[in-house]
Amino acid sequence: MTADRLTILHVYPRQMGVSGDRGNVAALVRRAAAADIATEVLEYAPGDALPSTADVVVVGNGPLSAMRSLGADVVRIGAALRDFAVAGVPVIAVGGGFDLATNQVVPTDGAPIDGFGVFDARAVRGAERRVNYFVLESRYPLLPGASTRLAGFEDHAARIELADGVSPFADVVSGGGNQAGSPVEGAVSGNSFGTHTQGPILPLNPQLTDGVLAATTTRLGRGYTPDPARTATIDRYASEARATIDRYVDKAFKRIA
């Protein structure tokens, strides 16, 4: 953070950003502004010099073909992203970006793909494909009194195998989740989380955006208090969207074998 400005690092926005993932960045920017915190968004493309500092890192969803094309660059910057996470910088990885943030992506054919290793897990492709609304109970720390119920959309065929001692991001209320023997979803490492929840997840769940920004600002030794008057409209829209998902979950789509 420089001169009271949070730096949001968006990794691979072109290759890993097929599900409205810029919305997650926009949610962080808008929510921070409601707490009078200025932000700067830096976009990282393959081959660029990775910034030496960041306050939040966002990796979005993308196809296996994109992951394969990024292979050498993923290995090149993986250690730096792991260092960010270990230092308490929230790394938010969504969809295919979550797969890529594990140790390894194992496709149904071809060689495995090395991941960033932010989460001690691996993503094994070939599980039953789930295309459905997603309802979760978050395990990620939120502001006191905030609802832990999250909603979004899942579309993936990956089984996430968490290493011993790795905490899931959430418990599954409705949806496929990690599909690895227990009804859990995603992974948490310190202030970082990975999930297959798309939507994008942060605009739909402002309380989660608050949790990320609170973790970020606490790490920097300052408080985080968004102004309710300035967030009222977006909070209402998000609440209505989540209520709609609750009504139609498991009804609008069918599982794809």
Short mmCIF file of C-alpha atoms in Angstrom, two decimals:
data_model
loop_
_atom_site.label_atom_id
_atom_site.label_comp_id
_atom_site.label_asym_id
_atom_site.label_seq_id
_atom_site.Cartn_x
_atom_site.Cartn_y
_atom_site.Cartn_z
CA MET A 1 0.00 0.00 0.00
CA THR A 2 1.42 3.34 -1.08
CA ALA A 3 0.16 6.74 0.08
CA ASP A 4 -3.05 5.23 1.54
CA ARG A 5 -3.87 3.52 -1.75
CA LEU A 6 -4.64 -0.20 -1.92
CA THR A 7 -3.03 -2.00 -4.84
CA ILE A 8 -5.21 -4.67 -6.43
CA LEU A 9 -3.26 -6.99 -8.71
CA HIS A 10 -5.40 -8.67 -11.39
CA VAL A 11 -3.49 -11.65 -12.76
CA TYR A 12 -4.16 -12.81 -16.35
CA PRO A 13 -7.35 -10.76 -16.91
CA ARG A 14 -7.47 -11.73 -20.60
CA GLN A 15 -6.71 -15.41 -20.30
CA MET A 16 -8.43 -16.08 -16.96
CA GLY A 17 -11.43 -13.79 -16.99
CA VAL A 18 -14.23 -15.48 -18.90
CA SER A 19 -16.97 -15.32 -16.26
CA GLY A 20 -17.31 -11.62 -15.54
CA ASP A 21 -14.32 -11.84 -13.21
CA ARG A 22 -13.53 -8.16 -13.59
CA GLY A 23 -16.64 -7.75 -11.47
CA ASN A 24 -14.68 -9.09 -8.50
CA VAL A 25 -12.10 -6.36 -9.00
CA ALA A 26 -14.82 -3.74 -9.45
CA ALA A 27 -16.50 -4.87 -6.23
CA LEU A 28 -13.27 -4.41 -4.28
CA VAL A 29 -12.75 -0.95 -5.78
CA ARG A 30 -16.31 0.22 -5.11
CA ARG A 31 -16.49 -1.25 -1.62
CA ALA A 32 -13.16 0.28 -0.64
CA ALA A 33 -14.35 3.65 -1.93
CA ALA A 34 -17.37 3.40 0.38
CA ALA A 35 -14.86 3.26 3.25
CA ASP A 36 -12.88 6.22 1.83
CA ILE A 37 -10.02 3.97 0.76
CA ALA A 38 -8.47 4.73 -2.62
CA THR A 39 -7.38 1.87 -4.85
CA GLU A 40 -5.10 1.23 -7.81
CA VAL A 41 -5.67 -1.73 -10.14
CA LEU A 42 -2.65 -3.29 -11.84
CA GLU A 43 -3.15 -5.88 -14.57
CA TYR A 44 -0.54 -8.58 -15.04
CA ALA A 45 -0.08 -10.28 -18.44
CA PRO A 46 2.22 -13.20 -19.24
CA GLY A 47 5.82 -12.07 -19.53
CA ASP A 48 5.33 -8.82 -17.64
CA ALA A 49 7.40 -7.89 -14.62
CA LEU A 50 5.29 -8.90 -11.63
CA PRO A 51 4.85 -6.02 -9.16
CA SER A 52 6.91 -6.52 -6.03
CA THR A 53 4.05 -5.43 -3.78
CA ALA A 54 0.28 -5.90 -3.80
CA ASP A 55 -2.51 -5.66 -1.25
CA VAL A 56 -5.02 -7.99 -2.94
CA VAL A 57 -4.48 -10.45 -5.79
CA VAL A 58 -7.36 -11.63 -8.02
CA VAL A 59 -7.23 -14.56 -10.45
CA GLY A 60 -10.35 -15.32 -12.50
CA ASN A 61 -11.89 -18.23 -14.35
CA GLY A 62 -10.54 -19.67 -17.59
CA PRO A 63 -10.42 -22.83 -19.70
CA LEU A 64 -7.87 -25.61 -19.62
CA SER A 65 -6.45 -24.38 -22.93
CA ALA A 66 -5.57 -21.06 -21.30
CA MET A 67 -3.92 -22.82 -18.37
CA ARG A 68 -1.79 -24.86 -20.75
CA SER A 69 -0.74 -21.77 -22.68
CA LEU A 70 0.29 -20.05 -19.45
CA GLY A 71 2.32 -22.98 -18.13
CA ALA A 72 5.82 -21.51 -18.13
CA ASP A 73 4.65 -18.14 -16.83
CA VAL A 74 2.68 -19.78 -14.00
CA VAL A 75 5.87 -21.50 -12.85
CA ARG A 76 7.81 -18.22 -13.18
CA ILE A 77 5.52 -16.19 -10.90
CA GLY A 78 4.26 -18.95 -8.63
CA ALA A 79 6.80 -18.37 -5.87
CA ALA A 80 5.99 -14.65 -5.75
CA LEU A 81 2.25 -15.33 -5.43
CA ARG A 82 2.91 -17.85 -2.69
CA ASP A 83 5.04 -15.25 -0.89
CA PHE A 84 2.19 -12.75 -1.13
CA ALA A 85 -0.21 -15.25 0.43
CA VAL A 86 2.22 -16.21 3.21
CA ALA A 87 2.65 -12.50 4.00
CA GLY A 88 -1.11 -12.19 4.51
CA VAL A 89 -2.02 -10.64 1.16
CA PRO A 90 -5.44 -12.04 0.16
CA VAL A 91 -5.16 -14.06 -3.04
CA ILE A 92 -8.68 -14.54 -4.43
CA ALA A 93 -8.79 -17.33 -7.03
CA VAL A 94 -12.06 -18.21 -8.74
CA GLY A 95 -13.15 -21.00 -11.09
CA GLY A 96 -10.27 -22.19 -13.26
CA GLY A 97 -8.13 -19.66 -11.42
CA PHE A 98 -8.71 -21.70 -8.28
CA ASP A 99 -7.57 -24.84 -10.10
CA LEU A 100 -4.48 -22.95 -11.27
CA ALA A 101 -3.77 -21.72 -7.73
CA THR A 102 -3.43 -25.29 -6.43
CA ASN A 103 -0.23 -27.31 -6.71
CA GLN A 104 -1.27 -29.10 -9.87
CA VAL A 105 -4.09 -29.41 -12.40
CA VAL A 106 -4.54 -32.98 -13.62
CA PRO A 107 -6.43 -33.09 -16.95
CA THR A 108 -8.28 -36.09 -18.34
CA ASP A 109 -5.62 -36.34 -21.04
CA GLY A 110 -2.17 -34.88 -21.50
CA ALA A 111 0.45 -33.91 -18.97
CA PRO A 112 -0.43 -32.36 -15.59
CA ILE A 113 -0.12 -28.58 -15.33
CA ASP A 114 1.88 -27.01 -12.52
CA GLY A 115 -0.08 -24.45 -10.52
CA PHE A 116 0.86 -21.48 -8.38
CA GLY A 117 0.79 -23.60 -5.21
CA VAL A 118 -1.02 -20.98 -3.15
CA PHE A 119 -3.30 -23.75 -1.90
CA ASP A 120 -1.93 -27.14 -0.86
CA ALA A 121 -4.30 -29.10 -3.05
CA ARG A 122 -4.67 -30.40 -6.56
CA ALA A 123 -7.46 -30.10 -9.13
CA VAL A 124 -8.31 -33.36 -10.88
CA ARG A 125 -10.40 -32.94 -14.02
CA GLY A 126 -13.02 -35.49 -15.07
CA ALA A 127 -15.39 -35.37 -12.11
CA GLU A 128 -19.14 -35.12 -12.70
CA ARG A 129 -19.79 -31.75 -14.27
CA ARG A 130 -21.93 -29.44 -12.17
CA VAL A 131 -23.76 -26.54 -13.78
CA ASN A 132 -26.04 -25.01 -11.21
CA TYR A 133 -26.66 -22.27 -8.72
CA PHE A 134 -24.46 -22.58 -5.68
CA VAL A 135 -25.33 -21.91 -2.03
CA LEU A 136 -22.65 -22.06 0.65
CA GLU A 137 -21.93 -21.31 4.30
CA SER A 138 -18.63 -19.43 4.38
CA ARG A 139 -15.76 -20.38 6.65
CA TYR A 140 -13.79 -17.31 5.56
CA PRO A 141 -13.70 -14.68 8.36
CA LEU A 142 -16.30 -11.96 7.87
CA LEU A 143 -17.15 -8.78 9.75
CA PRO A 144 -18.99 -9.32 13.06
CA GLY A 145 -22.68 -9.97 12.47
CA ALA A 146 -22.32 -10.54 8.71
CA SER A 147 -24.28 -13.38 7.15
CA THR A 148 -22.17 -16.42 6.29
CA ARG A 149 -24.62 -17.51 3.56
CA LEU A 150 -23.10 -17.06 0.11
CA ALA A 151 -24.63 -17.59 -3.32
CA GLY A 152 -23.30 -17.84 -6.84
CA PHE A 153 -22.99 -20.19 -9.78
CA GLU A 154 -20.81 -23.23 -10.41
CA ASP A 155 -19.80 -24.72 -13.75
CA HIS A 156 -16.90 -27.16 -13.44
CA ALA A 157 -15.84 -30.77 -13.64
CA ALA A 158 -12.94 -30.70 -11.22
CA ARG A 159 -12.43 -32.66 -8.04
CA ILE A 160 -10.39 -30.65 -5.55
CA GLU A 161 -8.24 -32.81 -3.31
CA LEU A 162 -7.18 -30.85 -0.25
CA ALA A 163 -4.01 -31.83 1.59
CA ASP A 164 -4.32 -32.82 5.23
CA GLY A 165 -4.96 -29.80 7.41
CA VAL A 166 -6.15 -27.52 4.61
CA SER A 167 -9.42 -25.78 5.49
CA PRO A 168 -12.26 -25.55 2.97
CA PHE A 169 -13.57 -22.14 1.98
CA ALA A 170 -17.17 -23.09 2.73
CA ASP A 171 -19.66 -25.84 3.53
CA VAL A 172 -22.01 -26.74 0.69
CA VAL A 173 -25.71 -26.08 1.22
CA SER A 174 -26.56 -26.83 -2.40
CA GLY A 175 -24.20 -27.66 -5.25
CA GLY A 176 -21.31 -29.93 -6.12
CA GLY A 177 -18.40 -28.31 -4.33
CA ASN A 178 -15.05 -30.07 -4.25
CA GLN A 179 -16.66 -33.45 -5.00
CA ALA A 180 -13.98 -35.24 -3.03
CA GLY A 181 -15.96 -37.16 -0.44
CA SER A 182 -17.39 -34.42 1.76
CA PRO A 183 -19.79 -31.51 1.17
CA VAL A 184 -17.23 -28.72 1.20
CA GLU A 185 -16.11 -26.14 -1.33
CA GLY A 186 -12.86 -24.40 -2.13
CA ALA A 187 -9.87 -23.83 0.11
CA VAL A 188 -8.55 -21.22 2.54
CA SER A 189 -4.93 -20.37 3.27
CA GLY A 190 -4.47 -17.49 5.70
CA ASN A 191 -6.30 -14.51 4.19
CA SER A 192 -6.54 -16.17 0.77
CA PHE A 193 -9.34 -18.29 -0.64
CA GLY A 194 -10.10 -20.28 -3.76
CA THR A 195 -13.54 -21.33 -4.96
CA HIS A 196 -15.42 -22.47 -8.04
CA THR A 197 -18.16 -19.97 -7.19
CA GLN A 198 -18.66 -17.72 -10.18
CA GLY A 199 -21.26 -15.04 -10.68
CA PRO A 200 -18.90 -13.20 -10.03
CA ILE A 201 -18.80 -13.99 -6.33
CA LEU A 202 -17.87 -10.64 -4.72
CA PRO A 203 -20.62 -8.40 -6.20
CA LEU A 204 -23.21 -11.04 -5.25
CA ASN A 205 -21.86 -11.31 -1.71
CA PRO A 206 -20.79 -7.87 -0.40
CA GLN A 207 -20.17 -9.29 3.06
CA LEU A 208 -17.38 -11.42 1.56
CA THR A 209 -15.91 -8.35 -0.14
CA ASP A 210 -15.94 -6.69 3.27
CA GLY A 211 -14.16 -9.70 4.76
CA VAL A 212 -11.38 -9.49 2.16
CA LEU A 213 -10.93 -5.75 2.62
CA ALA A 214 -10.97 -6.08 6.40
CA ALA A 215 -8.21 -8.70 6.19
CA THR A 216 -6.26 -6.44 3.86
CA THR A 217 -6.53 -3.31 5.96
CA THR A 218 -5.88 -5.13 9.25
CA ARG A 219 -2.66 -6.44 7.77
CA LEU A 220 -1.72 -2.83 6.98
CA GLY A 221 -2.60 -1.59 10.46
CA ARG A 222 -5.70 0.39 9.63
CA GLY A 223 -9.43 -0.03 10.07
CA TYR A 224 -12.13 -0.82 7.56
CA THR A 225 -15.67 0.53 7.99
CA PRO A 226 -17.80 0.93 4.85
CA ASP A 227 -20.49 3.61 5.00
CA PRO A 228 -23.91 1.85 5.05
CA ALA A 229 -25.55 4.81 3.35
CA ARG A 230 -23.15 4.47 0.41
CA THR A 231 -23.54 0.71 0.13
CA ALA A 232 -27.31 0.46 0.69
CA THR A 233 -28.31 0.22 -2.97
CA ILE A 234 -25.77 -2.41 -3.99
CA ASP A 235 -26.43 -4.35 -0.78
CA ARG A 236 -30.13 -4.46 -1.66
CA TYR A 237 -29.48 -5.60 -5.22
CA ALA A 238 -27.12 -8.31 -4.00
CA SER A 239 -29.59 -9.46 -1.34
CA GLU A 240 -32.38 -9.74 -3.90
CA ALA A 241 -30.11 -11.70 -6.27
CA ARG A 242 -29.14 -14.13 -3.52
CA ALA A 243 -32.79 -14.58 -2.56
CA THR A 244 -33.61 -15.45 -6.17
CA ILE A 245 -30.83 -18.05 -6.21
CA ASP A 246 -32.18 -19.52 -2.98
CA ARG A 247 -35.61 -19.90 -4.60
CA TYR A 248 -34.38 -21.58 -7.77
CA VAL A 249 -31.33 -23.52 -6.66
CA ASP A 250 -31.39 -27.13 -7.93
CA LYS A 251 -34.34 -26.30 -10.20
CA ALA A 252 -33.02 -24.26 -13.11
CA PHE A 253 -30.28 -26.62 -14.30
CA LYS A 254 -29.51 -30.30 -14.39
CA ARG A 255 -26.29 -32.06 -13.62
CA ILE A 256 -24.27 -32.94 -16.70
CA ALA A 257 -22.66 -36.37 -16.63
#
